[in-house]
Amino acid sequence: MPFEIVRNNLVNMEVDAVVNTANPNPVIGSGADSEVHAKAGAELLAARKKIGYIDFGAAAITSGYELAAKYVIHTVGPIWSGGSYDEEQILASCYRSSLALAKNHQCESVAFPLKFPKSLALQIAVREISSFLIENEMQIYLVVFDKDAFELSEKLFKSVSSYIDENYIRSTMLKEYDNDSLHDSSLKTRWD
């Protein structure tokens, strides 16, 4: 399965890239950002300073230094303010920007942390990751740390897995046939 929800600490993930929830300015924030910098070492902050300001919803990439991951993708998520300041759109953009960077750097695996109101964040993560996986090959982990978030994610995982599988199969079948064979009504009925 190209998408898994795991209970772990982001800094312990052995993947090509971990996604760090960064501050827009090149400083060490709290939570996951602090843990990523602590494990990666001082070189990460120096590299982050070279990047400078990162806009909300955007992402930038550095080496992973002392992390097990080859890269750290720094993305600036929204600050939850009740949902009336485009927080959902900004978070969705974080996923899209981060996945695009991972793809451009030939990453085969990437791990994302789960952020703010967990049920809403999980819905956004599932939607964006599912959309990406329909067109791309990559192992993606959504890393949750606390028990409640993991239990919530387990409830949704079966439907997510089914959705990705169905759409991946349909997309693959459509790509395998040229446009002439798509005019065959039996094929169209079967896959449309």
Tab-separated table of C-alpha atoms in Angstrom:
chain	number	residue	atom	x	y	z
A	1	MET	CA	0.000	0.000	0.000
A	2	PRO	CA	1.515	3.353	-0.993
A	3	PHE	CA	-0.132	5.184	1.931
A	4	GLU	CA	0.151	4.160	5.560
A	5	ILE	CA	-0.839	5.825	8.777
A	6	VAL	CA	1.650	4.972	11.510
A	7	ARG	CA	2.072	5.787	15.166
A	8	ASN	CA	5.652	6.934	15.594
A	9	ASN	CA	7.864	9.950	16.160
A	10	LEU	CA	8.561	11.771	12.884
A	11	VAL	CA	12.310	12.013	13.579
A	12	ASN	CA	12.571	8.220	13.814
A	13	MET	CA	11.111	7.566	10.361
A	14	GLU	CA	13.515	5.917	7.899
A	15	VAL	CA	12.312	7.535	4.689
A	16	ASP	CA	13.788	9.594	1.877
A	17	ALA	CA	12.190	12.781	3.236
A	18	VAL	CA	10.437	13.940	6.372
A	19	VAL	CA	8.165	16.942	6.221
A	20	ASN	CA	8.857	19.493	8.917
A	21	THR	CA	6.213	21.960	10.080
A	22	ALA	CA	8.393	25.038	9.888
A	23	ASN	CA	8.177	28.638	10.988
A	24	PRO	CA	8.036	31.072	8.013
A	25	ASN	CA	11.288	32.627	9.258
A	26	PRO	CA	14.479	30.573	9.614
A	27	VAL	CA	14.208	29.958	13.349
A	28	ILE	CA	13.589	26.823	15.366
A	29	GLY	CA	9.961	26.602	16.408
A	30	SER	CA	8.308	24.330	18.923
A	31	GLY	CA	6.968	20.773	18.687
A	32	ALA	CA	8.020	18.713	15.678
A	33	ASP	CA	10.190	21.545	14.316
A	34	SER	CA	12.253	21.570	17.510
A	35	GLU	CA	12.599	17.776	17.480
A	36	VAL	CA	13.642	17.693	13.819
A	37	HIS	CA	16.322	20.351	14.394
A	38	ALA	CA	17.581	18.656	17.580
A	39	LYS	CA	18.039	15.301	15.848
A	40	ALA	CA	19.366	16.685	12.543
A	41	GLY	CA	21.996	18.893	14.189
A	42	ALA	CA	23.087	22.514	13.838
A	43	GLU	CA	23.727	22.198	10.087
A	44	LEU	CA	19.975	22.044	9.478
A	45	LEU	CA	19.397	25.520	10.897
A	46	ALA	CA	22.320	26.881	8.851
A	47	ALA	CA	20.779	25.401	5.688
A	48	ARG	CA	17.365	26.737	6.646
A	49	LYS	CA	18.835	30.237	7.100
A	50	LYS	CA	20.187	30.089	3.525
A	51	ILE	CA	16.621	29.498	2.292
A	52	GLY	CA	15.229	32.441	4.251
A	53	TYR	CA	11.531	33.206	4.501
A	54	ILE	CA	9.051	30.531	3.357
A	55	ASP	CA	5.492	31.632	2.625
A	56	PHE	CA	2.467	29.922	4.191
A	57	GLY	CA	1.520	26.859	2.139
A	58	ALA	CA	4.909	26.764	0.395
A	59	ALA	CA	7.796	24.345	0.951
A	60	ALA	CA	11.586	24.192	0.643
A	61	ILE	CA	14.030	21.295	0.927
A	62	THR	CA	17.357	20.730	2.679
A	63	SER	CA	19.551	17.778	3.479
A	64	GLY	CA	18.484	15.622	6.419
A	65	TYR	CA	21.940	15.760	8.044
A	66	GLU	CA	21.858	13.537	11.161
A	67	LEU	CA	18.302	12.276	10.562
A	68	ALA	CA	17.664	8.861	9.036
A	69	ALA	CA	15.940	10.758	6.197
A	70	LYS	CA	17.981	12.027	3.258
A	71	TYR	CA	15.949	15.257	3.089
A	72	VAL	CA	13.891	17.564	5.249
A	73	ILE	CA	11.036	19.304	3.481
A	74	HIS	CA	10.176	22.482	5.378
A	75	THR	CA	6.606	23.629	4.899
A	76	VAL	CA	4.773	26.447	6.606
A	77	GLY	CA	1.329	25.409	7.683
A	78	PRO	CA	-1.482	27.607	8.887
A	79	ILE	CA	-1.983	28.767	12.420
A	80	TRP	CA	-5.425	27.491	13.397
A	81	SER	CA	-7.699	30.466	14.087
A	82	GLY	CA	-11.121	28.865	13.958
A	83	GLY	CA	-11.088	28.087	10.245
A	84	SER	CA	-11.953	31.520	8.875
A	85	TYR	CA	-8.464	32.448	7.619
A	86	ASP	CA	-8.022	29.944	4.762
A	87	GLU	CA	-6.379	27.418	7.089
A	88	GLU	CA	-7.743	24.450	5.126
A	89	GLN	CA	-6.494	25.779	1.782
A	90	ILE	CA	-3.078	26.591	3.241
A	91	LEU	CA	-2.712	23.115	4.735
A	92	ALA	CA	-3.748	21.512	1.446
A	93	SER	CA	-1.122	23.630	-0.307
A	94	CYS	CA	1.496	22.382	2.191
A	95	TYR	CA	0.788	18.799	1.139
A	96	ARG	CA	0.833	19.618	-2.572
A	97	SER	CA	4.049	21.681	-2.335
A	98	SER	CA	5.810	19.079	-0.211
A	99	LEU	CA	4.820	16.173	-2.459
A	100	ALA	CA	5.951	18.089	-5.552
A	101	LEU	CA	9.376	18.698	-3.961
A	102	ALA	CA	9.655	15.050	-2.945
A	103	LYS	CA	8.823	13.959	-6.476
A	104	ASN	CA	11.306	16.440	-8.012
A	105	HIS	CA	14.057	15.020	-5.777
A	106	GLN	CA	13.185	11.412	-6.752
A	107	CYS	CA	12.049	10.489	-3.259
A	108	GLU	CA	10.485	7.057	-3.023
A	109	SER	CA	9.171	7.601	0.501
A	110	VAL	CA	8.048	10.582	2.559
A	111	ALA	CA	6.636	11.027	6.062
A	112	PHE	CA	4.231	13.800	7.109
A	113	PRO	CA	3.235	14.750	10.642
A	114	LEU	CA	-0.450	15.196	11.470
A	115	LYS	CA	-1.238	18.790	12.471
A	116	PHE	CA	-4.008	20.957	13.994
A	117	PRO	CA	-7.609	19.897	14.611
A	118	LYS	CA	-6.837	16.279	13.960
A	119	SER	CA	-10.081	15.176	12.325
A	120	LEU	CA	-9.978	18.081	9.857
A	121	ALA	CA	-6.230	17.744	9.287
A	122	LEU	CA	-6.680	14.037	8.608
A	123	GLN	CA	-9.405	14.711	6.029
A	124	ILE	CA	-7.178	17.217	4.228
A	125	ALA	CA	-4.162	14.890	4.374
A	126	VAL	CA	-6.137	11.945	3.026
A	127	ARG	CA	-7.621	14.009	0.194
A	128	GLU	CA	-4.295	15.505	-0.935
A	129	ILE	CA	-2.249	12.319	-0.549
A	130	SER	CA	-4.908	10.260	-2.349
A	131	SER	CA	-5.005	12.713	-5.251
A	132	PHE	CA	-1.217	12.604	-5.546
A	133	LEU	CA	-1.031	8.802	-5.432
A	134	ILE	CA	-3.530	8.366	-8.235
A	135	GLU	CA	-0.931	9.845	-10.617
A	136	ASN	CA	2.367	9.107	-8.827
A	137	GLU	CA	4.329	6.250	-7.257
A	138	MET	CA	5.609	6.954	-3.741
A	139	GLN	CA	5.363	5.422	-0.275
A	140	ILE	CA	3.733	8.042	1.944
A	141	TYR	CA	3.411	7.839	5.702
A	142	LEU	CA	1.172	9.997	7.828
A	143	VAL	CA	2.802	9.944	11.249
A	144	VAL	CA	0.608	10.369	14.291
A	145	PHE	CA	2.045	10.451	17.764
A	146	ASP	CA	-0.865	10.341	20.190
A	147	LYS	CA	-3.265	7.451	20.717
A	148	ASP	CA	-6.484	9.374	19.952
A	149	ALA	CA	-5.237	10.537	16.561
A	150	PHE	CA	-4.073	7.039	15.687
A	151	GLU	CA	-7.437	5.501	16.608
A	152	LEU	CA	-9.247	8.132	14.517
A	153	SER	CA	-6.951	7.449	11.566
A	154	GLU	CA	-7.465	3.681	11.794
A	155	LYS	CA	-11.230	4.168	11.367
A	156	LEU	CA	-10.733	6.061	8.113
A	157	PHE	CA	-7.863	4.001	6.744
A	158	LYS	CA	-9.881	1.192	5.155
A	159	SER	CA	-12.008	3.575	3.113
A	160	VAL	CA	-8.896	5.545	2.117
A	161	SER	CA	-7.126	2.385	1.014
A	162	SER	CA	-10.124	1.328	-1.044
A	163	TYR	CA	-10.461	4.777	-2.661
A	164	ILE	CA	-6.784	4.870	-3.658
A	165	ASP	CA	-6.847	1.316	-4.998
A	166	GLU	CA	-9.993	1.880	-7.085
A	167	ASN	CA	-8.793	5.157	-8.583
A	168	TYR	CA	-5.253	3.868	-9.174
A	169	ILE	CA	-6.556	0.829	-11.039
A	170	ARG	CA	-8.918	2.933	-13.129
A	171	SER	CA	-6.181	5.468	-13.947
A	172	THR	CA	-3.714	2.724	-14.877
A	173	MET	CA	-6.207	0.960	-17.137
A	174	LEU	CA	-7.065	4.169	-18.955
A	175	LYS	CA	-3.362	4.897	-19.552
A	176	GLU	CA	-2.751	1.392	-20.904
A	177	TYR	CA	-5.229	1.814	-23.730
A	178	ASP	CA	-4.815	4.361	-26.490
A	179	ASN	CA	-7.633	6.684	-27.464
A	180	ASP	CA	-8.887	4.357	-30.232
A	181	SER	CA	-9.516	1.508	-27.820
A	182	LEU	CA	-11.329	3.862	-25.465
A	183	HIS	CA	-14.006	4.202	-28.123
A	184	ASP	CA	-14.935	0.577	-27.510
A	185	SER	CA	-18.214	0.916	-25.623
A	186	SER	CA	-17.623	-2.216	-23.524
A	187	LEU	CA	-14.352	-0.770	-22.224
A	188	LYS	CA	-15.942	2.590	-21.502
A	189	THR	CA	-18.781	1.000	-19.596
A	190	ARG	CA	-16.450	-1.136	-17.561
A	191	TRP	CA	-14.123	1.681	-16.449
A	192	ASP	CA	-16.243	4.839	-16.601
